[in-house]
CSV table of C-alpha atoms in Angstrom, one decimal:
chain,number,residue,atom,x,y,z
P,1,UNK,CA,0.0,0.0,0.0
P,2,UNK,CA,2.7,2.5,1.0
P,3,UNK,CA,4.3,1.7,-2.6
P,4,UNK,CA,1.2,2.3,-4.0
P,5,UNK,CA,0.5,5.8,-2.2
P,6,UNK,CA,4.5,6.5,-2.7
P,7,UNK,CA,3.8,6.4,-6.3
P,8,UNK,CA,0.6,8.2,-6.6
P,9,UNK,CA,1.8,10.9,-5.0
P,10,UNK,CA,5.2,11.3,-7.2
P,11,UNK,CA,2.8,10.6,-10.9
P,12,UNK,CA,0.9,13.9,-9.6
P,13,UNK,CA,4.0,16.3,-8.9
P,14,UNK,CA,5.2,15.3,-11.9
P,15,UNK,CA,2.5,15.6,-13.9
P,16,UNK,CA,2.2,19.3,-11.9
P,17,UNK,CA,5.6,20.0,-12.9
P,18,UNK,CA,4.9,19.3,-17.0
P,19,UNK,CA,1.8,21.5,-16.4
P,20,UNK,CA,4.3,24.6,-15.3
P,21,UNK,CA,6.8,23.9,-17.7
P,22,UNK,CA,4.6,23.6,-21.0
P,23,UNK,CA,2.6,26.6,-19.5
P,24,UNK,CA,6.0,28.9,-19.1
P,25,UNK,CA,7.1,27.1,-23.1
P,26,UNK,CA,3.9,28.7,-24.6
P,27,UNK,CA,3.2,31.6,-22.4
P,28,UNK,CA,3.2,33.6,-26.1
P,29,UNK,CA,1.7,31.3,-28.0
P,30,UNK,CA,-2.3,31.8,-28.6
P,31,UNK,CA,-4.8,28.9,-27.7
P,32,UNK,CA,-8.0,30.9,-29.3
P,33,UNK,CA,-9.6,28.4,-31.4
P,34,UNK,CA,-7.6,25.5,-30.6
P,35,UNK,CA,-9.8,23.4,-28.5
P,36,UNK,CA,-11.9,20.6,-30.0
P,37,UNK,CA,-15.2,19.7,-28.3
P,38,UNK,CA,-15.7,21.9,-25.7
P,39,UNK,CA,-18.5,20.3,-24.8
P,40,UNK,CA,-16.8,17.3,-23.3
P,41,UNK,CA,-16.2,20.2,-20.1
P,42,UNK,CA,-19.7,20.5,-19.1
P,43,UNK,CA,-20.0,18.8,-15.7
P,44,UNK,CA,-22.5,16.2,-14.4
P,45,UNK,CA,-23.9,15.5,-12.0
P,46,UNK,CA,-26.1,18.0,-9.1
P,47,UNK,CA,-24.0,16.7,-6.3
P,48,UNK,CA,-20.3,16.3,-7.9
P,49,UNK,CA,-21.6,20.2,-9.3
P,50,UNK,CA,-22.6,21.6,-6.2
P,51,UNK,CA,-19.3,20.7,-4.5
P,52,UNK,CA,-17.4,22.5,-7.5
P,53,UNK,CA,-16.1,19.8,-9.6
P,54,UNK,CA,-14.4,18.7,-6.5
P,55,UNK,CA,-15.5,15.5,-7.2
P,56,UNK,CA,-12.5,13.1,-8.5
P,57,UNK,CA,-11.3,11.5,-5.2
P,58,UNK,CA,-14.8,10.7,-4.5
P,59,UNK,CA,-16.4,9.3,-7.3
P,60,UNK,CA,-18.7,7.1,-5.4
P,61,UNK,CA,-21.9,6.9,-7.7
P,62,UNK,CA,-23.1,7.0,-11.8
P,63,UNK,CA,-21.5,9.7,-12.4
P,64,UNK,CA,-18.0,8.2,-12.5
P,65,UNK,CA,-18.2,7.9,-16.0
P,66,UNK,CA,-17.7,11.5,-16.6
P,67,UNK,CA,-15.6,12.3,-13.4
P,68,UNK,CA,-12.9,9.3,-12.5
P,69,UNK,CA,-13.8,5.6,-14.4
P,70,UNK,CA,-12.1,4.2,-11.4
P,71,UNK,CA,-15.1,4.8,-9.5
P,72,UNK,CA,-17.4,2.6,-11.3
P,73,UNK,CA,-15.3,-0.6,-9.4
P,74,UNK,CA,-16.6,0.4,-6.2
P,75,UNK,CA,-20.0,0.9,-6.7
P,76,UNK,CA,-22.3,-1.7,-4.7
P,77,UNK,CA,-25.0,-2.0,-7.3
P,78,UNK,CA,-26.3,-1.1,-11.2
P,79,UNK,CA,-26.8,2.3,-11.4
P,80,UNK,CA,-28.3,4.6,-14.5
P,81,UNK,CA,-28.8,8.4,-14.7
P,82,UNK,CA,-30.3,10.5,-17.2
P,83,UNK,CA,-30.1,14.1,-17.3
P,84,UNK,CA,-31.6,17.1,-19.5
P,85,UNK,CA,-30.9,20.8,-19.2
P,86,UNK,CA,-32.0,23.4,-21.0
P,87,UNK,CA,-28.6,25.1,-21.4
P,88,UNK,CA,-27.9,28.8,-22.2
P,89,UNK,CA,-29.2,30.6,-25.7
P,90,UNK,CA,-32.0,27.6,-26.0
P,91,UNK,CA,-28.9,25.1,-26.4
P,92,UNK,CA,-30.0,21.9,-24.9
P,93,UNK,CA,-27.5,19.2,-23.0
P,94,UNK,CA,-28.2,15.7,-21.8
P,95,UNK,CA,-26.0,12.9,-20.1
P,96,UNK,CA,-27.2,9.6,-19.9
P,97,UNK,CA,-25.6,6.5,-18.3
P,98,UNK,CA,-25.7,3.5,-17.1
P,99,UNK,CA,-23.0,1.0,-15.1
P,100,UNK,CA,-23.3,-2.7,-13.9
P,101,UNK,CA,-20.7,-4.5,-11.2
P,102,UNK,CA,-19.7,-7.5,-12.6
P,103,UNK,CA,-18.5,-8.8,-9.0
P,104,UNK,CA,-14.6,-9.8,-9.2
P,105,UNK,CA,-14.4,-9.0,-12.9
P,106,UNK,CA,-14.8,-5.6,-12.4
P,107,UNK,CA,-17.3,-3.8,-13.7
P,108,UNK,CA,-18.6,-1.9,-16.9
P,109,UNK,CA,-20.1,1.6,-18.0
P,110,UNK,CA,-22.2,2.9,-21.4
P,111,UNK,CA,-22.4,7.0,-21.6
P,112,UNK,CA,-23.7,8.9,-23.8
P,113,UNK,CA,-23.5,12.7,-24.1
P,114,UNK,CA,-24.8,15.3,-26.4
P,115,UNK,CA,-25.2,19.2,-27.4
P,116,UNK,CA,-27.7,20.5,-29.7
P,117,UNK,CA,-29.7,23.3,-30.8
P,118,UNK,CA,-32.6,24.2,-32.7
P,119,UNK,CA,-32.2,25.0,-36.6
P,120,UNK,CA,-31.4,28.7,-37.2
P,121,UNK,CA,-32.1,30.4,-41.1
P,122,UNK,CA,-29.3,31.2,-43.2
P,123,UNK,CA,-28.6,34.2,-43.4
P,124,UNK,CA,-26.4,35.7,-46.0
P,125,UNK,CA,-25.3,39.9,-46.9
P,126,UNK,CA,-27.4,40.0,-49.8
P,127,UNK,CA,-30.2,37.8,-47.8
P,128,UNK,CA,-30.6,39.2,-44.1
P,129,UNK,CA,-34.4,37.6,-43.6
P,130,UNK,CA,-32.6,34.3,-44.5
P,131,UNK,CA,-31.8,32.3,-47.8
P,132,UNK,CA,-34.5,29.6,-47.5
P,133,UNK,CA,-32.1,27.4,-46.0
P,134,UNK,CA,-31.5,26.4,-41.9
P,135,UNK,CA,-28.2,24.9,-40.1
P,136,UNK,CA,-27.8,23.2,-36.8
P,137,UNK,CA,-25.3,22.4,-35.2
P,138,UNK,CA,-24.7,19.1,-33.0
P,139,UNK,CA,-22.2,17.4,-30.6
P,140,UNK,CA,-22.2,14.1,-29.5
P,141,UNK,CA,-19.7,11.2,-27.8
P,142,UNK,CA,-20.9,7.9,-26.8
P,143,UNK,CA,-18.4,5.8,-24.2
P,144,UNK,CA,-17.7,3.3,-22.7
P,145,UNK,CA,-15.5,2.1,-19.9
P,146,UNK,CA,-14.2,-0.4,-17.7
P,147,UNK,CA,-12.8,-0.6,-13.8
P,148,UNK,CA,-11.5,-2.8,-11.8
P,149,UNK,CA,-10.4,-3.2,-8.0
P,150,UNK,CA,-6.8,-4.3,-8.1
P,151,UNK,CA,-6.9,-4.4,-3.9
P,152,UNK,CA,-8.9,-3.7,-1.6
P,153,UNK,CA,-8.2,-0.3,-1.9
P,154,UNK,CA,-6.7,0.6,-4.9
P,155,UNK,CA,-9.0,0.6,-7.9
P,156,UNK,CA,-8.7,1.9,-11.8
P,157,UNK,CA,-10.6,2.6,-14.5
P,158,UNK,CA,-10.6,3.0,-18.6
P,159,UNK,CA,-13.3,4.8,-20.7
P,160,UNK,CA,-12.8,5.0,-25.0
P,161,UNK,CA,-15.0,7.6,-26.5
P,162,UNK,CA,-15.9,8.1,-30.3
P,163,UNK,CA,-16.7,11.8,-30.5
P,164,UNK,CA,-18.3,13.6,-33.3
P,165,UNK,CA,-19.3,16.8,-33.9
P,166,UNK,CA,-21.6,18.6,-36.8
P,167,UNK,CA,-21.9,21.8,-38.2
P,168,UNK,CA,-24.3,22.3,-40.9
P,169,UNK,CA,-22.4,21.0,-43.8
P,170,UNK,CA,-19.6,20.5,-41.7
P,171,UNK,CA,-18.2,17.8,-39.2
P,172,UNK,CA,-15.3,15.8,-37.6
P,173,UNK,CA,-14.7,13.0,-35.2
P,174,UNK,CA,-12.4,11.5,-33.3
P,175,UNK,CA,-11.4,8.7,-30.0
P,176,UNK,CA,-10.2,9.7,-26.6
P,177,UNK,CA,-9.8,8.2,-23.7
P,178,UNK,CA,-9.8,8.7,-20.1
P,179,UNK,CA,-7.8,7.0,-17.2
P,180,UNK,CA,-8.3,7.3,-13.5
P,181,UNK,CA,-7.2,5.9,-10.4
P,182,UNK,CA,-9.1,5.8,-6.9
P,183,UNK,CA,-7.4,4.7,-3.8
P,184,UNK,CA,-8.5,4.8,-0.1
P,185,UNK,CA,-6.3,5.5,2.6
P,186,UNK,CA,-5.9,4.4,5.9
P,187,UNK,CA,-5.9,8.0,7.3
P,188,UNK,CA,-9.7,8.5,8.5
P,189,UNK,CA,-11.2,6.9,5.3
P,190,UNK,CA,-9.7,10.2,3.2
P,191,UNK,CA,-9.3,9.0,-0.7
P,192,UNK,CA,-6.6,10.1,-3.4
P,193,UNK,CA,-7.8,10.1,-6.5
P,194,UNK,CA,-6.2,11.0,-10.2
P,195,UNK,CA,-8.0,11.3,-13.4
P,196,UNK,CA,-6.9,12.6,-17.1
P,197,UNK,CA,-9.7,12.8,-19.3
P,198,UNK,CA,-10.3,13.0,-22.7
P,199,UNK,CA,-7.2,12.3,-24.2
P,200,UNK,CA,-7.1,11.6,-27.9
P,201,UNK,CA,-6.1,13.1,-31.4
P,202,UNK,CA,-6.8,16.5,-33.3
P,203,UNK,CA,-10.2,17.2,-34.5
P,204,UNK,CA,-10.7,19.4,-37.4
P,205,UNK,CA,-14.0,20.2,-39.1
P,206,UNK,CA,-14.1,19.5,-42.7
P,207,UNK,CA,-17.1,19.9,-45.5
P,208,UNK,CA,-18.5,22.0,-48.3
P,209,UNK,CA,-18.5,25.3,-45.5
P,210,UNK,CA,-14.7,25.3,-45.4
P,211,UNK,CA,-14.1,25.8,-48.9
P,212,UNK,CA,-14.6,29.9,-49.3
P,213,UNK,CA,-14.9,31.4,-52.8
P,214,UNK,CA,-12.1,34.2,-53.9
P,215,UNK,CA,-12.5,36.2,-56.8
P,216,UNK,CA,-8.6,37.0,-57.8
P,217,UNK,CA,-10.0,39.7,-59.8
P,218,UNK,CA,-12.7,41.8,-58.5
């Protein structure tokens, strides 16, 4: 156990340390329009939400799909959550999940998470009241994810993700993953828990919308 804790505790300084160092490396260097499926950063969960997303180290019920995979291992029971809210500017979100312990195989997790909003017109300079036409725009990922007690007190957890995302003519996907670790101490129950999330490749939206007419000679 004290190996365990020993090496928990030097993964996170070390990880803390990257952090600092790639954030001094690119201190000048612009992030503005860089990050792919922001959506994946909306939180779940009333409870994990009202405690400020402190919520990692805990990870005791459904909602360890989103928060720490690792979780899902100690979880006494099936457990499913649905969740709609209307979001801001009539954008609409909704979480749904569901995980079964599979006893000492471990036990397994289905998510599924989306963003949408209602069609808007097209509306162009030379057609203000709209073309005729409406877009939308969607995002969605769909998980799934696996954890599994390795002692009695040290527990970890897997979730792949095939995200997509869809802009009127427009879209891109992608696979990331998450990885998190959950492990009880024997100081007064107090839990240390570790979880990067959504780690994959670059997204990049491609369609018909990207290609932009140039006249070379007005």
């Amino acid at each position: 156990m004290k190996k365990i804790l020993t090496l928990m505790i030097l993964s996170y300084f070390c990880l803390a340390e990257g952090n600092s160092v790639e954030a001094q490396y690119n201190e000048n260097v612009s992030k503005v329009g860089t990050t792919a499926a922001p959506f994946l950063s909306i939180e779940v969960g009333a409870r994990a939400i009202g405690m400020g997303g402190a919520f990692v180290a805990i990870s005791d019920d459904i909602t360890s799909l989103y928060w720490n995979p690792a979780g899902l291992a100690r979880l006494p029971h099936g457990e499913a959550i649905f969740t709609h809210t209307d979001w801001i500017s009539d954008v609409n979100f909704d979480f749904a999940g569901i995980a079964l312990p599979l006893g000492s195989l471990g036990a397994l997790g289905l998510s599924f998470s989306a963003l949408s909003m209602n069609e808007m017109k097209v509306r162009t300079l030379f057609y203000p009241e709209g073309t005729g036409e409406k877009f939308g725009a969607s995002d969605f990922a769909i998980g799934m994810s696996y954890a599994r007690n390795l002692t009695d007190r040290f527990s970890i957890g897997l979730s792949g993700k095939y995200i997509r995302q869809e802009l009127w003519h427009m879209s891109a996907s992608s696979f990331a993953l998450d990885i998190g670790t959950l492990f009880i101490t024997q100081f007064n129950g107090m839990k240390i828990g570790m979880s990067i999330t959504n780690f994959g490749n670059k997204m990049k939206l491609e369609g018909s919308d990207t290609q932009v007419p140039v006249d070379v000679d007005p």
